[in-house]
Tab-separated table of C-alpha atoms and ligand atoms in Angstrom:
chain	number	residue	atom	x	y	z
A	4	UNK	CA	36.088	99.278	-37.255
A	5	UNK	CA	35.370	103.547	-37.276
A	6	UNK	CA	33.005	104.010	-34.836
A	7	UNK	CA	29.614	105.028	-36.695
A	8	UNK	CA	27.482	106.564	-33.878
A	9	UNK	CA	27.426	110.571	-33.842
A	10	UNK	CA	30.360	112.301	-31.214
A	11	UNK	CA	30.636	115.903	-30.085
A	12	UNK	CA	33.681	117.431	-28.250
A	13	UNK	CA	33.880	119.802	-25.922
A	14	UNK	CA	36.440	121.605	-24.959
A	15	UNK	CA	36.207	123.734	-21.774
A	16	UNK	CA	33.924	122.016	-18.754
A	17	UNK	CA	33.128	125.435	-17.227
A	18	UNK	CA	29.397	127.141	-16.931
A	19	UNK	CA	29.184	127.344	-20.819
A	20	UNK	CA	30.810	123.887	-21.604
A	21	UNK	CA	29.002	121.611	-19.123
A	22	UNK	CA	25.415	122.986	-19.467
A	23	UNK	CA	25.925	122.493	-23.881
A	24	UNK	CA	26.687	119.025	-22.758
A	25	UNK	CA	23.790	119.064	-20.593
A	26	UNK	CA	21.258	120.322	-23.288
A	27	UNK	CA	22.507	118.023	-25.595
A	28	UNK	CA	21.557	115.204	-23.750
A	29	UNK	CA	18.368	115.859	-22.670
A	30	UNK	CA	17.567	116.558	-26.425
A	31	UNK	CA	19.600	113.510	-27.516
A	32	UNK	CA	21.950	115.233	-29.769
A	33	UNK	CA	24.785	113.025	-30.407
A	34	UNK	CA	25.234	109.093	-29.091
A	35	UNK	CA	28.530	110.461	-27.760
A	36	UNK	CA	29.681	113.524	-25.749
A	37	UNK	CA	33.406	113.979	-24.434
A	38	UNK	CA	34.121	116.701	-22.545
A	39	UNK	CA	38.013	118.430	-22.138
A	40	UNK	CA	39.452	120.994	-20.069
A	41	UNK	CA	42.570	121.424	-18.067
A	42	UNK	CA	41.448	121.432	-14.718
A	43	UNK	CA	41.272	117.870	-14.115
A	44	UNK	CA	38.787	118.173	-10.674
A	45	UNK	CA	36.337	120.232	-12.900
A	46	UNK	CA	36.132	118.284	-15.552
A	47	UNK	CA	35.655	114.836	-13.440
A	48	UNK	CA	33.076	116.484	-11.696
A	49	UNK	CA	31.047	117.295	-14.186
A	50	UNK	CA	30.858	114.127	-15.899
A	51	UNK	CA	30.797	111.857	-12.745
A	52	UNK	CA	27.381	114.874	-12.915
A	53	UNK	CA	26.312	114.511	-16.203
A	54	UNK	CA	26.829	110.672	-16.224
A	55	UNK	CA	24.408	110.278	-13.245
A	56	UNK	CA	21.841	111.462	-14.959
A	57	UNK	CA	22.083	109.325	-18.158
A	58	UNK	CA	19.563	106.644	-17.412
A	59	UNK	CA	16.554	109.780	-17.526
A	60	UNK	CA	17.706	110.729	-21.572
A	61	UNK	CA	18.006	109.375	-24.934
A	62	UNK	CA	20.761	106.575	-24.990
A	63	UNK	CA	24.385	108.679	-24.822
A	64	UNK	CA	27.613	108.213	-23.327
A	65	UNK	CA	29.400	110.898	-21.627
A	66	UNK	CA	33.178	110.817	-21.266
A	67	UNK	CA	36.151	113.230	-21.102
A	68	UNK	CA	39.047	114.744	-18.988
A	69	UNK	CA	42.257	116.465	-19.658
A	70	UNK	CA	43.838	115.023	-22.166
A	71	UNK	CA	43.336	116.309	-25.925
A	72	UNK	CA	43.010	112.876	-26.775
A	73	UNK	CA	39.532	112.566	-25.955
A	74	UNK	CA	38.508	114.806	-28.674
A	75	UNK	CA	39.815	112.101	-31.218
A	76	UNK	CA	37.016	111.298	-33.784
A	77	UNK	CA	34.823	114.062	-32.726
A	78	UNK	CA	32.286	115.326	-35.614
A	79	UNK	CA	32.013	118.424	-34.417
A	80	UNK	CA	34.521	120.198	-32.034
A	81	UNK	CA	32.575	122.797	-29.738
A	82	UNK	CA	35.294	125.438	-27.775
A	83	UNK	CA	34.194	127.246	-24.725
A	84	UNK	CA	37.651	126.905	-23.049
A	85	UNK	CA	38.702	130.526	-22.111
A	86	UNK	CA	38.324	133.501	-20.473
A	87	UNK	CA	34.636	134.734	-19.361
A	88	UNK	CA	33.434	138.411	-18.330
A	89	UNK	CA	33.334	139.832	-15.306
A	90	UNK	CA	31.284	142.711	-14.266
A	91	UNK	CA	32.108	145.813	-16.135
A	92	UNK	CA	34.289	143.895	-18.960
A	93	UNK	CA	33.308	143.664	-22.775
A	94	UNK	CA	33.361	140.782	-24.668
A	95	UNK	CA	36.351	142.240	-27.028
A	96	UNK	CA	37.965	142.822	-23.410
A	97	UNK	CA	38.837	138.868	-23.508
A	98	UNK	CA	40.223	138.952	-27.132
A	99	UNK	CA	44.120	138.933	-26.481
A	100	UNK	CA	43.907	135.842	-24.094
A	101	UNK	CA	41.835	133.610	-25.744
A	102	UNK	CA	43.332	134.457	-29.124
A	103	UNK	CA	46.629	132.580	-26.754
A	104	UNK	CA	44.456	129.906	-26.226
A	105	UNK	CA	43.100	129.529	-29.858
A	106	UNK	CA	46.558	129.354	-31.092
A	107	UNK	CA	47.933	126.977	-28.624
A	108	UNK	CA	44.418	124.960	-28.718
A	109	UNK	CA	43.094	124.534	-31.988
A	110	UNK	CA	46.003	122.702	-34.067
A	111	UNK	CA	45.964	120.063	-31.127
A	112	UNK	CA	42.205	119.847	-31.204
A	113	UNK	CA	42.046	119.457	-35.490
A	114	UNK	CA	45.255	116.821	-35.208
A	115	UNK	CA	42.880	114.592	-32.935
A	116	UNK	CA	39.553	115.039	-35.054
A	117	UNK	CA	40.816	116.264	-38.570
A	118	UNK	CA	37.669	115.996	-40.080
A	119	UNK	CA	35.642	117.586	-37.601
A	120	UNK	CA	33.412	121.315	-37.687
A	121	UNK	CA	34.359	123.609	-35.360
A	122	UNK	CA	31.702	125.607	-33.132
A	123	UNK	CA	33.401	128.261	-31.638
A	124	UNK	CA	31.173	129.823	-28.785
A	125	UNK	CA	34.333	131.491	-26.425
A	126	UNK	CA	34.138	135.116	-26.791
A	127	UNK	CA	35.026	137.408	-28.759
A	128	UNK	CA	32.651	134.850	-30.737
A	129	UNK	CA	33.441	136.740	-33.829
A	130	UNK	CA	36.731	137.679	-34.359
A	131	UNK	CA	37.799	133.880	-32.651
A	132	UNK	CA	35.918	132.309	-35.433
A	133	UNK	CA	37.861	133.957	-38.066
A	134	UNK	CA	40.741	133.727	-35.863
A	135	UNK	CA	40.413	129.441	-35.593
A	136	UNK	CA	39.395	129.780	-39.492
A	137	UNK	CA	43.196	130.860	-40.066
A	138	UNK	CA	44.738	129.070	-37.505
A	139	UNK	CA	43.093	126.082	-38.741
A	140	UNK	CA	43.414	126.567	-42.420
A	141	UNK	CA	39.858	124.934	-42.513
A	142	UNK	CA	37.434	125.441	-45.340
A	143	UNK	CA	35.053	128.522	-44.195
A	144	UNK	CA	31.572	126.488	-44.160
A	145	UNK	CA	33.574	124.223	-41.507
A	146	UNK	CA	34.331	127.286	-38.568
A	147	UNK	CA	30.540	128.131	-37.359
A	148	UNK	CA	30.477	130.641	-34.331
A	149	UNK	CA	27.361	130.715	-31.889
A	150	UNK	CA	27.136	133.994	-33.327
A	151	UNK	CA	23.419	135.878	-32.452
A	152	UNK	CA	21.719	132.744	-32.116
A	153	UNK	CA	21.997	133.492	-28.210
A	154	UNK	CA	20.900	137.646	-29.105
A	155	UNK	CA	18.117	136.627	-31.596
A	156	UNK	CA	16.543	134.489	-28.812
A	157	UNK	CA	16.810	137.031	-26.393
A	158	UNK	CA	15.383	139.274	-28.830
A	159	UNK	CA	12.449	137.109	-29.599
A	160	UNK	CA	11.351	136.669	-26.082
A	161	UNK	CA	11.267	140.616	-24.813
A	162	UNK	CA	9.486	141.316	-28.501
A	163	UNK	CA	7.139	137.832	-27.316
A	164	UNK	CA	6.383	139.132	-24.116
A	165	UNK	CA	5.353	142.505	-25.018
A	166	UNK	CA	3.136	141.665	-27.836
A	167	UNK	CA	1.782	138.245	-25.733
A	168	UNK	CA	2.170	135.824	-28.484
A	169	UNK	CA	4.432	132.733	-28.376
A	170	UNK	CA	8.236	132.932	-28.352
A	171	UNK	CA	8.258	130.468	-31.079
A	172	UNK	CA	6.169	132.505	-32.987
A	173	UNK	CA	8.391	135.528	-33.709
A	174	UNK	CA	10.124	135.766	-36.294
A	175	UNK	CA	13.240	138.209	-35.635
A	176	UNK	CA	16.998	138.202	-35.927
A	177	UNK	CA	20.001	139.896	-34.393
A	178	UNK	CA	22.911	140.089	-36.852
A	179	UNK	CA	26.605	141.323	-36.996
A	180	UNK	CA	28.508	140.908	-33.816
A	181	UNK	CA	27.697	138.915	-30.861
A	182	UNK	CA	28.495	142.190	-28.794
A	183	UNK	CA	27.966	146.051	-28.554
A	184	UNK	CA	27.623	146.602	-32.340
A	185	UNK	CA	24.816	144.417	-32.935
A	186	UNK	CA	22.170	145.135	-35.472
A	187	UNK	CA	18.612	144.414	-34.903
A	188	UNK	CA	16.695	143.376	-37.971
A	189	UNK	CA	13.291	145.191	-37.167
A	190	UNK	CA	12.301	145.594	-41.096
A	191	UNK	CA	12.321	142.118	-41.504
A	192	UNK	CA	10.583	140.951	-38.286
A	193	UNK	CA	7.033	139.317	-38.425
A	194	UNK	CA	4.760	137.284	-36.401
A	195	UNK	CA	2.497	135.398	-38.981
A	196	UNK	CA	3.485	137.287	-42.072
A	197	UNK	CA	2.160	140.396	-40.165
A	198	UNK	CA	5.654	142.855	-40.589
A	199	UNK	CA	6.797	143.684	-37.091
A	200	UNK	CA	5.814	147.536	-38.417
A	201	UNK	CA	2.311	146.772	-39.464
A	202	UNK	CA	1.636	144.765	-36.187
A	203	UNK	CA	-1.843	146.225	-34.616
A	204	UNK	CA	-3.419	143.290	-33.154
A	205	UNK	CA	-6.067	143.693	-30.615
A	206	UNK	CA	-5.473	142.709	-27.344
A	207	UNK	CA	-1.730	141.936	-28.187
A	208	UNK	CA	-0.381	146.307	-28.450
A	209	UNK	CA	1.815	147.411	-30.453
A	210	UNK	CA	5.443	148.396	-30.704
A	211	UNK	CA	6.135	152.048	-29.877
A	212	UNK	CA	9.549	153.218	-30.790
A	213	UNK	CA	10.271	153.798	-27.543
A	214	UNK	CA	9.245	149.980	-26.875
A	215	UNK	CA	11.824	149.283	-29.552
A	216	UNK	CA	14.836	151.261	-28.374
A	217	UNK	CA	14.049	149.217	-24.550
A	218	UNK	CA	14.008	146.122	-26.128
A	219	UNK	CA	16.902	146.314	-28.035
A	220	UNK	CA	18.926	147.668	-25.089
A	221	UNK	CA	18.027	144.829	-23.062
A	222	UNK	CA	19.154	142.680	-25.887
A	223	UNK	CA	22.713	144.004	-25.680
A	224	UNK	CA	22.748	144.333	-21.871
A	225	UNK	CA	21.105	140.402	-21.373
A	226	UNK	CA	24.690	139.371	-20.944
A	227	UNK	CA	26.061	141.987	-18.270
A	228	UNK	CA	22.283	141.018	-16.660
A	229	UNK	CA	22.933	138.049	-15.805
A	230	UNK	CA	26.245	138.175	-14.805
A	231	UNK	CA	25.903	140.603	-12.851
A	232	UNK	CA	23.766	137.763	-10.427
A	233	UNK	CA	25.091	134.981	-11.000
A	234	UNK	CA	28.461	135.004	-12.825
A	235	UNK	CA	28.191	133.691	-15.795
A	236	UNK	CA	25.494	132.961	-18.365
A	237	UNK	CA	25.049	128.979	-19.376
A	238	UNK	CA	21.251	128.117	-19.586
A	239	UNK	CA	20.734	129.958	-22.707
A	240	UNK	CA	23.539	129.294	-24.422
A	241	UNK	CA	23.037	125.789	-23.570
A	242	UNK	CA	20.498	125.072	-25.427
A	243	UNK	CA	21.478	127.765	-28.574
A	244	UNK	CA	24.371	125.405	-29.021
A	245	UNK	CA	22.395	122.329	-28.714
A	246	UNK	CA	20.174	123.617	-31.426
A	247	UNK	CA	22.812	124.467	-34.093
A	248	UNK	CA	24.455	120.995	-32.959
A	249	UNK	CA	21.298	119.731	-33.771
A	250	UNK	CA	21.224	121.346	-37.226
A	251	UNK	CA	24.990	120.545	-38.137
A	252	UNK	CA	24.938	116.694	-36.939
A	253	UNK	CA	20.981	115.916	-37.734
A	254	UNK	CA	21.734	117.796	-41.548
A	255	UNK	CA	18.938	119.977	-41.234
A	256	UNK	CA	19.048	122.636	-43.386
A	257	UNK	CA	18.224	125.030	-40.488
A	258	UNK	CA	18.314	128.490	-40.494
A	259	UNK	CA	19.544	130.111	-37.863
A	260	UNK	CA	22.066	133.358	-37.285
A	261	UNK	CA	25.387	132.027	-36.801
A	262	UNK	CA	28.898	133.732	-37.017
A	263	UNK	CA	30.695	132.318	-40.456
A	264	UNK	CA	32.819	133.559	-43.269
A	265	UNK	CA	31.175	136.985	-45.185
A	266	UNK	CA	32.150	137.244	-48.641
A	267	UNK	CA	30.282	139.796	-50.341
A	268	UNK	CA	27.256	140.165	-49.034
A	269	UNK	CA	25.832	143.877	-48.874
A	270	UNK	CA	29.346	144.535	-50.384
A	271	UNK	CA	30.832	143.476	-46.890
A	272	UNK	CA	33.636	140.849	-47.122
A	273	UNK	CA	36.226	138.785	-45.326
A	274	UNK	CA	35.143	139.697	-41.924
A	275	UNK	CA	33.121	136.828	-39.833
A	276	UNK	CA	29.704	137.849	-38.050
A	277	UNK	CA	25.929	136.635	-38.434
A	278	UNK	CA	23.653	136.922	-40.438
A	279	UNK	CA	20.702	134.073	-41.153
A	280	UNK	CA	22.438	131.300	-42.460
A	281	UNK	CA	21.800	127.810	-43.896
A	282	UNK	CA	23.338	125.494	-41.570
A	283	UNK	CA	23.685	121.295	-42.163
A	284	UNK	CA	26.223	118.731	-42.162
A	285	UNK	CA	28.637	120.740	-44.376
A	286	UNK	CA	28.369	123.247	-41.878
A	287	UNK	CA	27.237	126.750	-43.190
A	288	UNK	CA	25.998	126.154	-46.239
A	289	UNK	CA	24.630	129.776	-47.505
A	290	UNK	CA	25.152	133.260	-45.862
A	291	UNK	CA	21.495	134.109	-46.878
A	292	UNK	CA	21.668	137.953	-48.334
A	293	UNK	CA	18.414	138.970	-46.142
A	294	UNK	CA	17.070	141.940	-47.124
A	295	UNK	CA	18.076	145.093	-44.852
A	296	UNK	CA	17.031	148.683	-45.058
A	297	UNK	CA	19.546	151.840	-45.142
A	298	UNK	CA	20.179	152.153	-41.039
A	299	UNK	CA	20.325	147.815	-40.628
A	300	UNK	CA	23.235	147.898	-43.523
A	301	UNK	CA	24.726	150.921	-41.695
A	302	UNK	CA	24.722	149.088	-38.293
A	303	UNK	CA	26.188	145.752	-40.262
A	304	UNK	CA	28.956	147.741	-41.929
A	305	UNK	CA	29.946	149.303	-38.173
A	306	UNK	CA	29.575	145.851	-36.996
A	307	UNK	CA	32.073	144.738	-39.653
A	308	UNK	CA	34.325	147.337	-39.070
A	309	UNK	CA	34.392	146.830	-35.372
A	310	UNK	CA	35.445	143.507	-35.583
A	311	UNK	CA	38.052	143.685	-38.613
A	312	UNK	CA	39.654	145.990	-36.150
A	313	UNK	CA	39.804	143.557	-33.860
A	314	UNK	CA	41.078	140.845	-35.648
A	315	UNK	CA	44.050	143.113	-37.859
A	316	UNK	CA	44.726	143.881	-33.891
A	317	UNK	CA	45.416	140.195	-32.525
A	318	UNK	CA	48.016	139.951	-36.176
A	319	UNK	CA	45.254	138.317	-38.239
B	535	NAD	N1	29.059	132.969	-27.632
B	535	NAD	C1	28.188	133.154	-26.653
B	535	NAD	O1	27.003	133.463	-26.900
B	535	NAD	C2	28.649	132.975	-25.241
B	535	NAD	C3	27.736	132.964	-24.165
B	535	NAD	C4	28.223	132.785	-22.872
B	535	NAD	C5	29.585	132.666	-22.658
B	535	NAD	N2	30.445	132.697	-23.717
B	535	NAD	C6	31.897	132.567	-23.551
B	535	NAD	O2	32.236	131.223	-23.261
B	535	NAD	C7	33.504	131.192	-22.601
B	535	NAD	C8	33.425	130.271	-21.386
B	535	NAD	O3	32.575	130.844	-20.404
B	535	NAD	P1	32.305	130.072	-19.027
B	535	NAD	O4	31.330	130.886	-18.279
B	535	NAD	O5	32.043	128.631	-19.293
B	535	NAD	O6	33.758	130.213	-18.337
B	535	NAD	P2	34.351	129.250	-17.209
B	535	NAD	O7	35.494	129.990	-16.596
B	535	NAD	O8	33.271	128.737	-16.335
B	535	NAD	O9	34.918	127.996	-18.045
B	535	NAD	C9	36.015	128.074	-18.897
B	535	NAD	C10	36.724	126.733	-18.818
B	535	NAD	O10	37.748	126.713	-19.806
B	535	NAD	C11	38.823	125.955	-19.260
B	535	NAD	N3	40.047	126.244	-20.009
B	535	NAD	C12	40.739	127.395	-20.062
B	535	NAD	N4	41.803	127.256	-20.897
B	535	NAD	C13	41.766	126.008	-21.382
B	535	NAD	C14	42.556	125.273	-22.300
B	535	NAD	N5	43.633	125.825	-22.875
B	535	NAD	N6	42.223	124.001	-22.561
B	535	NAD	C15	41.139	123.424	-21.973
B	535	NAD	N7	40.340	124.071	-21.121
B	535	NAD	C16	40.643	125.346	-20.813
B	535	NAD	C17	38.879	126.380	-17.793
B	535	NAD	O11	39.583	125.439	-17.002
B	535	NAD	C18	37.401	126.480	-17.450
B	535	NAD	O12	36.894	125.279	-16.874
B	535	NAD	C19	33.845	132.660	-22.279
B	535	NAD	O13	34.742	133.182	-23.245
B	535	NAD	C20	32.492	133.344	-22.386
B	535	NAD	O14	32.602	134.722	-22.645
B	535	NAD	C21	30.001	132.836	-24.979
């Protein structure tokens, strides 16, 4: 008998891996969680860890270690394995050896779970999502990337804190590349239907453009924050890839900006970035065409550009 109860894999049990194993149990993502990486100590650590914890969260099992094989049956394949940052590197700065581990990774990862989706969150998110798209030969809707899900957050809370409403409240995306060329959507952001632009409410200020250029730097320099202290981020990311877990394996038909596939959107095509994005069991559904003004489709097509550079550079 095929086991019917819901299984994600993931590959990698560093910062990033172990803490979107950790999210998804306290939110009871999946019945099953198996967790893969090389280094053998690492990886029993964490889930002698995680497994200690299991009688405080929804029913789950936790298993793993470093053998491929554990991935088999997974419904959704999430890779973290790779290189991270250190201070004073880019993102695109760990392209050329995770693109090594991509190749040597991702056929043995699809042979043991050939019908699962693939959530690629090691960086360059971007260009490795269209990267494990080729590599794989997979259908486009089935290679997600964390994309700005992690940036639009970020973005949310600095834009939440200075106007003292709710996080959850904001309304506000991040799109293009999860990296220096991101593009923040400011014509399109709104708290209550109130346009970002328009937003005078008393007691709550208001955005100055000089408010805007701060925020939006902070956005782009949360990562090297972070790292800076502590070496890695994980919290955050944690739970941004617990929440599109959430939307691929619970079919929710939640938007949210993750890295996929663009075809023709703004006239942009065959590159992989974010933009808002239908996401459910298929995986991305719909690149939603949100509307942009002249400077946001600017920004996008840079954004594009940047990161078809990147992949044509890596032989893709
Ligand atoms: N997309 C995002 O928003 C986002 C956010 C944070 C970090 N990241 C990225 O996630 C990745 C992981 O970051 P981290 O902080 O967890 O790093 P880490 O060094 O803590 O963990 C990486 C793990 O991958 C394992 N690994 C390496 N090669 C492997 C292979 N071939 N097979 C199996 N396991 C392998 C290592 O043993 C290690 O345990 C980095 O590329 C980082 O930049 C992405």
């Amino acid at each position: 008998m095929p086991e019917r109860t819901s299984k994600i894999a993931i590959v990698g049990a560093g910062s990033v891996g172990a803490t979107v194993a950790y999210a998804c149990l306290l939110r009871g993502v999946a019945r099953r969680i198996s967790l893969y990486d090389l280094n053998v100590e690492k990886v029993k650590s964490e889930l002698l860890d995680l497994n200690h914890g299991l009688q405080f969260v929804p029913t789950a099992s936790v298993d793993g270690g470093d053998d491929v094989a554990v991935c088999a049956g997974a419904d959704v394949i999430v890779v973290t394995a790779g290189a991270k940052q250190h201070p004073g590197q880019t993102r695109m700065d760990l392209l050329d050896a995770n693109v090594v581990i991509c190749r040597n990774l991702l056929p043995k990862l699809l042979k043991a779970a050939p019908d699962a989706l693939l959530l690629m969150v090691t960086n360059p998110v971007d260009v490795l999502t269209y990267v494990a798209m080729k590599i794989t030969g997979l259908p486009p809707n089935r290679v997600i990337g964390s994309g700005t899900v992690l940036d639009s957050s970020r973005f949310r809370y600095l834009i939440a804190k200075r106007l003292k409403v709710a996080v959850q409240s904001v309304h506000a995306y991040i799109a293009g590349e999860h990296g220096d060329s991101e593009v923040p959507l400011w014509s399109s952001a709104s708290i209550a239907n109130i346009p970002l632009h328009d937003w005078a409410v008393q007691g709550h200020g208001k955005l100055t453009v000089r408010d805007r250029v701060e925020i939006f730097e902070n956005v782009k320099t949360a990562a090297a924050q972070v790292i800076k202290g502590k070496g890695a981020t994980n919290y955050a990311i944690g739970l941004a890839s617990a929440q599109i877990l959430e939307a691929l394996l619970h079919d929710e038909n939640r938007v949210l900006p993750v890295s996929s596939l663009v075809t023709d959107v703004h006239g942009m095509t065959d590159v992989s970035f974010s933009l808002p994005s239908i996401v459910n069991n298929k995986g991305v559904e719909t690149v939603l065409p949100v509307p942009v003004n002249a400077n946001e489709e600017a920004g996008l097509r840079n954004s594009a550009d940047v990161i078809k550079a990147a992949i044509r550079r890596v032989g893709f």
